[in-house]
Short mmCIF file of C-alpha atoms and ligand atoms in Angstrom, two decimals:
data_model
loop_
_atom_site.label_atom_id
_atom_site.label_comp_id
_atom_site.label_asym_id
_atom_site.label_seq_id
_atom_site.Cartn_x
_atom_site.Cartn_y
_atom_site.Cartn_z
CA MET J 1 36.79 -149.54 -42.60
CA SER J 2 38.49 -151.52 -39.95
CA TRP J 3 35.94 -153.96 -38.41
CA ASP J 4 36.25 -152.54 -34.90
CA GLN J 5 36.18 -148.81 -35.53
CA LEU J 6 32.57 -148.61 -34.59
CA PRO J 7 31.03 -150.30 -31.56
CA ILE J 8 28.74 -153.28 -31.57
CA LEU J 9 25.25 -152.32 -30.47
CA ILE J 10 23.37 -154.66 -28.23
CA SER J 11 19.62 -154.00 -27.95
CA GLY J 12 18.27 -155.74 -24.79
CA ALA J 13 19.88 -156.42 -21.46
CA GLY J 14 18.51 -159.91 -20.78
CA ILE J 15 20.68 -162.91 -20.20
CA ALA J 16 21.72 -163.01 -23.93
CA GLY J 17 22.48 -159.35 -24.25
CA LEU J 18 24.41 -159.10 -20.95
CA LEU J 19 26.38 -162.30 -21.53
CA THR J 20 27.38 -160.96 -24.99
CA ALA J 21 28.41 -157.63 -23.29
CA GLN J 22 30.57 -159.50 -20.76
CA ALA J 23 32.27 -161.53 -23.45
CA LEU J 24 32.94 -158.44 -25.60
CA LYS J 25 34.35 -156.52 -22.59
CA ARG J 26 36.75 -159.50 -21.94
CA LEU J 27 37.90 -159.28 -25.57
CA GLU J 28 38.20 -155.46 -25.29
CA ILE J 29 35.84 -155.03 -28.23
CA PRO J 30 33.83 -151.74 -28.08
CA PHE J 31 30.16 -152.08 -27.51
CA ILE J 32 27.09 -150.15 -26.36
CA ILE J 33 24.21 -151.94 -24.64
CA PHE J 34 20.73 -150.49 -24.03
CA ASP J 35 17.31 -151.70 -22.65
CA ARG J 36 13.78 -150.38 -22.66
CA ASP J 37 13.43 -150.76 -18.91
CA GLU J 38 14.27 -148.16 -16.29
CA SER J 39 16.43 -150.53 -14.35
CA VAL J 40 17.28 -154.20 -13.97
CA SER J 41 14.50 -154.72 -11.38
CA SER J 42 11.70 -152.57 -12.84
CA ARG J 43 9.74 -155.57 -14.11
CA GLY J 44 8.99 -158.60 -11.82
CA GLN J 45 10.64 -161.49 -13.77
CA GLY J 46 11.27 -163.79 -10.94
CA TRP J 47 11.50 -167.39 -12.16
CA GLY J 48 14.15 -170.04 -11.92
CA ILE J 49 15.97 -171.36 -14.94
CA THR J 50 18.19 -174.46 -15.19
CA LEU J 51 21.41 -174.04 -16.94
CA HIS J 52 22.37 -177.45 -18.11
CA TRP J 53 23.88 -178.34 -21.50
CA ALA J 54 25.20 -174.76 -22.08
CA LEU J 55 26.45 -174.35 -18.44
CA ASN J 56 30.13 -174.73 -19.43
CA ASP J 57 29.84 -172.33 -22.26
CA PHE J 58 28.13 -169.85 -19.99
CA LEU J 59 30.90 -169.88 -17.43
CA SER J 60 33.66 -169.76 -20.11
CA LEU J 61 32.30 -166.45 -21.45
CA LEU J 62 32.72 -164.73 -18.03
CA PRO J 63 35.56 -163.31 -16.04
CA GLU J 64 36.55 -165.39 -13.00
CA ASN J 65 35.16 -163.05 -10.42
CA ILE J 66 31.70 -163.30 -11.97
CA GLN J 67 31.93 -167.01 -12.54
CA HIS J 68 32.07 -167.49 -8.77
CA LYS J 69 29.06 -165.33 -8.27
CA VAL J 70 26.91 -167.42 -10.67
CA PHE J 71 27.05 -170.18 -8.18
CA LYS J 72 25.58 -167.78 -5.54
CA CYS J 73 22.49 -167.39 -7.76
CA GLN J 74 21.37 -171.01 -7.18
CA VAL J 75 17.80 -171.41 -5.76
CA LEU J 76 19.27 -173.63 -3.08
CA GLU J 77 22.71 -172.66 -1.61
CA ASP J 78 25.64 -174.70 -2.81
CA PHE J 79 23.21 -177.36 -4.34
CA HIS J 80 25.81 -178.05 -7.07
CA LEU J 81 28.29 -179.49 -4.55
CA ASN J 82 26.05 -182.56 -3.99
CA ASP J 83 23.23 -182.40 -6.51
CA SER J 84 20.99 -185.04 -5.06
CA GLY J 85 17.90 -184.03 -7.16
CA ASN J 86 16.15 -185.80 -9.92
CA PHE J 87 14.14 -184.88 -12.86
CA VAL J 88 10.66 -185.87 -11.60
CA TYR J 89 7.57 -186.06 -13.80
CA ILE J 90 4.48 -187.38 -12.04
CA ASN J 91 0.96 -188.43 -12.64
CA ALA J 92 -0.43 -185.34 -10.89
CA GLY J 93 -3.78 -187.18 -10.04
CA THR J 94 -2.08 -190.02 -8.04
CA ALA J 95 1.19 -188.18 -7.28
CA ASN J 96 3.06 -191.32 -8.45
CA SER J 97 6.14 -190.70 -10.44
CA LEU J 98 6.14 -191.38 -14.16
CA VAL J 99 9.84 -190.49 -14.57
CA HIS J 100 12.54 -190.24 -11.96
CA ILE J 101 15.96 -189.62 -13.48
CA PRO J 102 19.11 -188.56 -11.80
CA PRO J 103 20.37 -185.17 -13.00
CA SER J 104 23.15 -184.42 -15.39
CA LYS J 105 25.33 -181.50 -14.60
CA ARG J 106 23.13 -178.47 -14.04
CA LEU J 107 22.76 -175.22 -12.10
CA ARG J 108 19.18 -174.11 -11.15
CA VAL J 109 19.37 -170.27 -10.70
CA ARG J 110 17.23 -167.22 -10.08
CA ARG J 111 16.93 -165.49 -13.46
CA GLU J 112 16.72 -162.07 -11.82
CA GLN J 113 19.82 -162.57 -9.80
CA ILE J 114 21.76 -163.96 -12.74
CA ARG J 115 20.77 -160.84 -14.67
CA LYS J 116 22.06 -158.65 -11.84
CA THR J 117 25.24 -160.66 -11.57
CA LEU J 118 25.88 -160.27 -15.33
CA LEU J 119 25.39 -156.50 -14.98
CA GLU J 120 28.54 -156.18 -12.90
CA GLY J 121 30.99 -153.83 -14.78
CA ILE J 122 28.48 -153.39 -17.61
CA ASP J 123 27.15 -149.87 -18.22
CA VAL J 124 23.64 -150.33 -19.61
CA ASN J 125 21.78 -147.38 -21.15
CA TRP J 126 18.39 -147.88 -19.45
CA SER J 127 15.02 -146.45 -20.66
CA CYS J 128 16.21 -146.82 -24.29
CA LYS J 129 13.51 -148.69 -26.10
CA THR J 130 14.51 -149.60 -29.77
CA MET J 131 11.85 -148.30 -32.09
CA GLU J 132 13.45 -148.08 -35.44
CA VAL J 133 16.49 -149.44 -37.11
CA ARG J 134 18.24 -147.97 -40.16
CA ALA J 135 21.04 -149.82 -41.91
CA THR J 136 23.41 -148.36 -44.59
CA ASP J 137 26.38 -150.06 -46.27
CA ALA J 138 28.81 -148.83 -43.60
CA GLU J 139 26.76 -148.74 -40.32
CA VAL J 140 23.57 -149.38 -38.49
CA THR J 141 21.65 -146.82 -36.39
CA VAL J 142 19.08 -147.51 -33.80
CA LEU J 143 16.46 -144.85 -32.84
CA CYS J 144 15.02 -145.16 -29.36
CA GLU J 145 11.64 -144.01 -28.05
CA ASN J 146 13.32 -141.42 -25.75
CA GLY J 147 15.06 -139.67 -28.67
CA ARG J 148 18.43 -141.24 -28.24
CA THR J 149 20.31 -142.80 -31.22
CA PHE J 150 23.11 -145.31 -31.31
CA THR J 151 25.32 -146.03 -34.34
CA GLY J 152 27.54 -149.11 -34.74
CA LYS J 153 29.15 -151.67 -36.96
CA LEU J 154 26.62 -154.39 -36.01
CA LEU J 155 23.36 -154.38 -34.16
CA ILE J 156 22.58 -157.55 -32.00
CA GLY J 157 18.82 -157.76 -31.47
CA ALA J 158 18.51 -159.35 -28.02
CA GLU J 159 15.10 -158.10 -27.03
CA GLY J 160 13.49 -161.41 -26.20
CA SER J 161 10.50 -163.05 -27.82
CA ASN J 162 8.88 -159.80 -28.94
CA SER J 163 12.03 -158.44 -30.53
CA ALA J 164 11.78 -154.97 -32.00
CA THR J 165 14.78 -155.70 -34.22
CA ARG J 166 13.07 -158.77 -35.65
CA ARG J 167 10.29 -156.52 -36.97
CA PHE J 168 12.92 -154.78 -39.08
CA THR J 169 14.73 -157.95 -40.19
CA ASN J 170 11.61 -159.99 -40.77
CA PRO J 171 8.81 -157.54 -41.64
CA ASP J 172 6.69 -160.34 -43.22
CA ASN J 173 6.94 -163.05 -40.57
CA TYR J 174 8.04 -161.56 -37.25
CA GLN J 175 4.81 -162.34 -35.38
CA LEU J 176 4.76 -165.08 -32.72
CA TYR J 177 2.72 -168.22 -32.99
CA ASP J 178 0.24 -168.72 -30.15
CA LEU J 179 -0.17 -172.16 -28.68
CA PRO J 180 -3.67 -173.30 -27.79
CA VAL J 181 -2.53 -173.51 -24.15
CA ARG J 182 -2.93 -171.01 -21.25
CA PHE J 183 -0.40 -170.56 -18.43
CA LEU J 184 -0.81 -168.96 -14.98
CA GLY J 185 1.51 -169.19 -12.04
CA SER J 186 2.12 -167.46 -8.67
CA THR J 187 4.91 -167.19 -6.05
CA VAL J 188 3.83 -168.86 -2.72
CA ILE J 189 5.37 -169.10 0.63
CA LEU J 190 6.06 -172.56 2.28
CA THR J 191 7.04 -173.22 5.82
CA HIS J 192 10.17 -175.31 6.46
CA GLU J 193 7.95 -178.33 7.20
CA GLU J 194 5.80 -177.93 4.07
CA TYR J 195 8.92 -177.54 1.96
CA GLU J 196 10.57 -180.56 3.50
CA GLU J 197 7.50 -182.77 2.69
CA VAL J 198 7.63 -181.66 -0.95
CA SER J 199 11.31 -182.05 -1.10
CA LYS J 200 11.16 -185.56 0.40
CA HIS J 201 8.32 -186.90 -1.78
CA PHE J 202 9.23 -185.22 -5.09
CA ASP J 203 12.32 -183.00 -5.51
CA SER J 204 14.16 -180.17 -3.78
CA LEU J 205 14.27 -177.99 -6.79
CA LEU J 206 11.35 -178.71 -9.10
CA PHE J 207 8.93 -181.27 -10.38
CA GLN J 208 6.19 -181.36 -12.95
CA GLY J 209 3.29 -183.52 -13.86
CA THR J 210 -0.02 -183.89 -15.72
CA ILE J 211 -3.51 -184.46 -14.22
CA PRO J 212 -4.93 -187.42 -16.22
CA SER J 213 -8.56 -186.52 -15.87
CA ASN J 214 -8.34 -183.11 -17.49
CA ASP J 215 -4.77 -182.92 -19.03
CA THR J 216 -3.82 -179.92 -16.87
CA PHE J 217 -0.07 -179.48 -16.38
CA PHE J 218 1.20 -178.81 -12.88
CA TRP J 219 4.61 -177.41 -12.06
CA PHE J 220 6.33 -176.69 -8.78
CA SER J 221 9.68 -175.08 -8.41
CA LEU J 222 11.83 -173.54 -5.63
CA LEU J 223 12.84 -169.94 -5.99
CA SER J 224 14.59 -169.06 -2.73
CA SER J 225 15.31 -170.50 0.70
CA PRO J 226 15.59 -168.75 4.02
CA ALA J 227 19.32 -168.52 3.63
CA HIS J 228 18.75 -166.14 0.65
CA ASN J 229 15.49 -164.33 1.46
CA GLY J 230 16.23 -163.73 5.12
CA THR J 231 12.84 -165.11 6.43
CA ASN J 232 11.83 -168.46 7.79
CA PHE J 233 10.12 -169.41 4.66
CA TYR J 234 10.70 -170.95 1.34
CA GLU J 235 9.60 -169.01 -1.86
CA CYS J 236 8.29 -171.29 -4.47
CA GLN J 237 6.43 -171.12 -7.70
CA VAL J 238 3.28 -172.99 -8.38
CA ASN J 239 2.11 -173.00 -12.01
CA PHE J 240 -0.64 -174.55 -13.99
CA SER J 241 -1.20 -174.65 -17.76
CA TRP J 242 -4.22 -176.16 -19.63
CA ASN J 243 -5.53 -176.69 -23.04
CA CYS J 244 -7.35 -173.60 -24.18
CA PRO J 245 -8.06 -173.84 -27.93
CA ASN J 246 -10.38 -170.68 -27.94
CA LYS J 247 -8.91 -168.15 -25.57
CA THR J 248 -11.53 -165.53 -26.09
CA ALA J 249 -14.20 -168.03 -24.99
CA GLU J 250 -12.58 -168.52 -21.59
CA LYS J 251 -13.42 -165.73 -19.12
CA PHE J 252 -9.98 -164.73 -17.93
CA ASP J 253 -10.00 -160.92 -17.38
CA THR J 254 -10.31 -160.32 -13.66
CA VAL J 255 -8.58 -161.96 -10.71
CA GLU J 256 -11.80 -163.60 -9.85
CA ASP J 257 -12.06 -165.07 -13.30
CA LYS J 258 -8.56 -166.50 -13.05
CA ILE J 259 -9.19 -168.03 -9.62
CA ASN J 260 -12.37 -169.73 -11.02
CA VAL J 261 -10.46 -171.11 -13.94
CA ILE J 262 -7.60 -172.38 -11.72
CA LYS J 263 -10.11 -174.09 -9.45
CA ARG J 264 -11.65 -175.76 -12.45
CA VAL J 265 -8.49 -176.87 -14.22
CA SER J 266 -6.88 -178.06 -11.00
CA SER J 267 -9.74 -180.44 -10.11
CA GLY J 268 -8.35 -183.86 -10.06
CA LEU J 269 -4.95 -182.78 -8.63
CA ASN J 270 -3.82 -185.19 -6.00
CA GLU J 271 -5.12 -184.24 -2.47
CA ASN J 272 -1.56 -184.07 -1.03
CA LEU J 273 -0.77 -181.41 -3.66
CA MET J 274 -3.99 -179.39 -3.20
CA PHE J 275 -2.49 -177.18 -0.52
CA LEU J 276 -0.12 -175.84 -3.13
CA ARG J 277 -3.09 -174.89 -5.40
CA ASP J 278 -4.76 -173.26 -2.44
CA LYS J 279 -1.72 -171.25 -1.67
CA MET J 280 -1.36 -170.23 -5.30
CA VAL J 281 -4.93 -169.02 -5.40
CA ALA J 282 -4.37 -167.14 -2.09
CA ALA J 283 -1.40 -165.43 -3.79
CA SER J 284 -3.54 -164.02 -6.56
CA ASP J 285 -1.76 -160.61 -6.17
CA ARG J 286 1.28 -162.25 -7.60
CA PHE J 287 -0.34 -164.03 -10.50
CA MET J 288 1.93 -164.27 -13.40
CA GLU J 289 0.47 -165.09 -16.82
CA ILE J 290 2.85 -166.15 -19.49
CA ARG J 291 1.90 -166.09 -23.10
CA LEU J 292 2.77 -169.43 -24.58
CA SER J 293 3.98 -168.51 -28.02
CA ASP J 294 7.04 -169.23 -30.14
CA TRP J 295 8.89 -168.31 -33.33
CA PRO J 296 10.38 -171.27 -35.20
CA TYR J 297 12.12 -169.53 -38.21
CA ALA J 298 15.39 -168.82 -36.51
CA ASP J 299 16.38 -166.99 -39.63
CA PHE J 300 16.57 -163.26 -40.49
CA ASP J 301 17.70 -160.86 -43.09
CA ASP J 302 21.04 -159.60 -41.71
CA LYS J 303 21.01 -156.46 -43.92
CA GLN J 304 24.39 -157.36 -45.48
CA GLY J 305 26.15 -158.15 -42.23
CA LYS J 306 24.68 -155.24 -40.25
CA ILE J 307 22.27 -157.15 -37.91
CA ILE J 308 21.97 -160.45 -36.07
CA LEU J 309 19.35 -161.82 -33.67
CA ILE J 310 20.26 -163.81 -30.55
CA GLY J 311 18.41 -165.65 -27.71
CA ASP J 312 14.58 -165.53 -27.62
CA ALA J 313 14.53 -162.75 -30.26
CA CYS J 314 15.90 -165.33 -32.74
CA HIS J 315 14.05 -168.48 -31.60
CA ALA J 316 11.41 -167.84 -29.03
CA MET J 317 10.31 -171.18 -27.56
CA VAL J 318 8.03 -172.31 -24.85
CA MET J 319 9.64 -173.60 -21.67
CA TYR J 320 8.45 -177.19 -21.57
CA ARG J 321 12.00 -178.58 -22.23
CA GLY J 322 13.67 -175.75 -20.20
CA GLU J 323 16.31 -175.04 -22.77
CA ALA J 324 15.52 -171.63 -24.38
CA GLY J 325 18.06 -169.88 -22.10
CA ASN J 326 20.64 -172.61 -22.83
CA HIS J 327 20.20 -171.93 -26.60
CA ALA J 328 20.65 -168.17 -25.94
CA ILE J 329 23.95 -168.98 -24.25
CA ALA J 330 24.99 -171.22 -27.16
CA ASP J 331 24.17 -168.35 -29.60
CA VAL J 332 26.50 -166.01 -27.69
CA LYS J 333 29.27 -168.60 -27.50
CA LEU J 334 29.03 -169.22 -31.24
CA PHE J 335 29.04 -165.58 -32.16
CA ILE J 336 31.98 -164.68 -29.89
CA ASP J 337 34.06 -167.60 -31.23
CA LEU J 338 33.29 -166.54 -34.78
CA LEU J 339 34.07 -162.92 -33.96
CA GLU J 340 37.51 -163.86 -32.61
CA LYS J 341 38.21 -165.80 -35.78
CA CYS J 342 37.16 -162.66 -37.77
CA ARG J 343 39.37 -160.47 -35.69
CA LYS J 344 42.32 -162.78 -36.40
CA GLN J 345 41.38 -162.54 -40.08
CA GLU J 346 40.82 -166.27 -40.33
CA ILE J 347 37.34 -165.58 -41.75
CA SER J 348 35.72 -162.55 -43.33
CA TRP J 349 32.89 -160.58 -41.85
CA PRO J 350 30.37 -161.96 -44.32
CA GLU J 351 31.62 -165.48 -43.58
CA MET J 352 31.22 -164.86 -39.93
CA ILE J 353 27.62 -163.69 -40.28
CA ARG J 354 26.75 -166.62 -42.64
CA ALA J 355 28.30 -169.19 -40.21
CA TYR J 356 26.39 -167.77 -37.31
CA LYS J 357 23.09 -167.80 -39.15
CA ASP J 358 23.51 -171.32 -40.47
CA ASP J 359 24.37 -172.81 -37.11
CA VAL J 360 21.67 -171.08 -35.20
CA LYS J 361 19.02 -171.96 -37.78
CA ALA J 362 20.11 -175.61 -37.80
CA ARG J 363 20.26 -175.88 -33.99
CA ALA J 364 17.59 -173.70 -32.61
CA GLY J 365 14.84 -173.90 -35.40
CA PRO J 366 14.08 -177.66 -34.70
CA ALA J 367 14.40 -176.92 -30.94
CA VAL J 368 11.57 -174.51 -31.09
CA LEU J 369 9.31 -177.10 -32.64
CA LEU J 370 10.46 -179.75 -30.15
CA SER J 371 9.50 -177.45 -27.28
CA ARG J 372 6.15 -176.76 -28.96
CA GLN J 373 5.49 -180.47 -29.19
CA ALA J 374 6.65 -180.94 -25.53
CA CYS J 375 4.07 -178.39 -24.50
CA LEU J 376 1.25 -179.98 -26.38
CA ASP J 377 2.24 -183.44 -24.94
CA ALA J 378 2.35 -182.08 -21.39
CA HIS J 379 -1.36 -181.53 -21.83
CA ASN J 380 -2.03 -185.02 -23.25
CA TRP J 381 -1.85 -187.74 -20.65
CA GLU J 382 -2.83 -190.47 -23.15
CA LYS J 383 0.34 -189.67 -24.95
CA LEU J 384 2.54 -189.47 -21.91
CA LYS J 385 1.37 -192.25 -19.69
CA ASP J 386 3.47 -195.07 -20.78
CA PHE J 387 6.93 -193.54 -20.38
CA GLN J 388 8.67 -196.60 -21.77
CA LEU J 389 6.83 -196.37 -25.05
CA ASN J 390 6.33 -192.66 -25.48
CA LYS J 391 8.59 -190.61 -27.68
CA SER J 392 7.59 -187.24 -26.45
CA PRO J 393 10.28 -184.48 -26.55
CA LEU J 394 8.82 -183.49 -23.15
CA LEU J 395 10.68 -186.47 -21.61
CA ALA J 396 12.98 -187.63 -24.36
CA LEU J 397 15.92 -185.34 -23.60
CA ARG J 398 15.92 -186.39 -20.00
CA LYS J 399 15.57 -190.01 -21.00
CA LYS J 400 19.08 -190.03 -22.53
C1 FAD D 1 8.75 -169.70 -16.46
C2 FAD D 1 9.92 -169.82 -17.31
C3 FAD D 1 10.90 -170.84 -17.07
C4 FAD D 1 12.01 -171.01 -17.88
N1 FAD D 1 12.88 -171.97 -17.51
C5 FAD D 1 14.04 -172.06 -18.23
C6 FAD D 1 15.01 -173.15 -18.04
O1 FAD D 1 14.83 -173.86 -16.99
N2 FAD D 1 16.12 -173.25 -18.78
C7 FAD D 1 16.29 -172.45 -19.85
O2 FAD D 1 17.23 -172.60 -20.52
N3 FAD D 1 15.32 -171.47 -20.16
C8 FAD D 1 14.23 -171.23 -19.45
N4 FAD D 1 13.38 -170.29 -19.75
C9 FAD D 1 13.66 -169.38 -20.86
C10 FAD D 1 14.63 -168.33 -20.50
O3 FAD D 1 14.17 -167.59 -19.45
C11 FAD D 1 14.76 -167.32 -21.69
O4 FAD D 1 15.14 -168.10 -22.85
C12 FAD D 1 15.88 -166.26 -21.49
O5 FAD D 1 15.61 -165.53 -20.38
C13 FAD D 1 15.91 -165.43 -22.74
O6 FAD D 1 16.92 -164.46 -22.59
P1 FAD D 1 16.90 -163.25 -23.64
O7 FAD D 1 18.07 -162.38 -23.21
O8 FAD D 1 16.91 -163.85 -25.04
O9 FAD D 1 15.60 -162.49 -23.61
P2 FAD D 1 14.90 -161.74 -22.29
O10 FAD D 1 15.29 -162.34 -21.04
O11 FAD D 1 13.41 -161.60 -22.62
O12 FAD D 1 15.52 -160.27 -22.33
C14 FAD D 1 15.17 -159.29 -23.30
C15 FAD D 1 15.64 -157.95 -22.85
O13 FAD D 1 15.29 -156.93 -23.85
C16 FAD D 1 14.70 -155.92 -23.30
N5 FAD D 1 13.83 -155.35 -24.39
C17 FAD D 1 12.67 -155.73 -24.93
N6 FAD D 1 12.30 -155.03 -25.94
C18 FAD D 1 13.16 -153.97 -26.09
C19 FAD D 1 13.32 -152.85 -26.97
N7 FAD D 1 12.39 -152.64 -27.96
N8 FAD D 1 14.33 -152.17 -26.86
C20 FAD D 1 15.35 -152.35 -25.97
N9 FAD D 1 15.28 -153.40 -25.08
C21 FAD D 1 14.26 -154.15 -25.12
C22 FAD D 1 13.84 -156.42 -22.14
O14 FAD D 1 13.52 -155.39 -21.19
C23 FAD D 1 14.75 -157.46 -21.59
O15 FAD D 1 15.68 -156.90 -20.63
C24 FAD D 1 12.25 -170.14 -18.95
C25 FAD D 1 11.27 -169.12 -19.25
C26 FAD D 1 10.15 -169.04 -18.46
C27 FAD D 1 9.13 -167.98 -18.91
#
């Protein structure tokens, strides 16, 4: 059978799935993309992500009209034209900076808006949750919860960290590893004056730090400015994470429980930052808990060339180095380059699948563990406090 007689199936319309769809569309390779959600905005997933080392690859996979729109997704309008920000890591007890490094090329964007931008011209089959996968010698079929089925030449599992496809490719080890750390954040509203203060003392886009007295991690980031949200306010995220070796022992069920825990773990936060904690607690209706878990294998049974995993599905990692999305982009770029070679008959289909798997495993497998270590270090001030001496992957990448 000719390799492009059947479509490529993409399960999951996150950044990895949609970027793959855009790239396949450019190459005029048939594909079908589907997602469990009812629409792109049916689940609140509003956080910012920094595209840095994979930014050029990201743009290269998109048509020109969408490339332009990517720049409109920045949390601060046209910030890339004069990126005056720094990577700032502070002692969150004193508010003094531990690390203050000028940025490399980067784009800080709203994840939700990037997804909407990547949707342009792509027809996603919504409400199609992958439940079961069946592979034969010639094809692969996905059965969805709503009764629909899709059959293709290749299934790309792009369903994020809890990938359904991964259950099929890795029945014995698909489960995530939970880190002994708990994370809670919220979206808060800052006046112009409040935002200016934070921006002047720390950074316009984001900064992070650790409270030495209790090893709590603190993270501030901008989500949108008045120019985007049409109000007089700045939408920002305030997040905390803390060591929590026994999650069942910590009372964390109700909003009240959560507020109590946040008050406890944020004690020791510098007084000039406390207003952010107070705003976060006041915004308890927007609390967002993120399960800190990862999957370091980055390896899967491709069912004789019928299935691959990309993005978080293939290498879920915690966000303490801010690079999971960049790895997802690198996966897509790698796959598309190999697919083009395959189409030109420079390599065979099995060679393409093998090359993809080898590269992803070598690149992303160690990255998962570095992010895990970065997370643990972010909650260990003793290890972080001497920046010149420390070798933590939390700061190492930025040190270069
Ligand atoms: C707070 C936070 C900050 C981050 N900051 C950064 C950063 O600065 N830089 C960076 O590079 N990365 C960052 N990341 C990571 C980045 O957001 C992810 O790596 C990226 O979004 C993963 O994209 P994905 O497409 O693989 O998965 P997802 O975005 O999770 O998309 C998966 C899609 O699959 C769908 N789906 C799920 N199950 C099924 C199913 N059974 N059937 C069909 N569809 C399904 C979902 O609805 C979803 O649309 C951050 C993450 C968080 C949580």
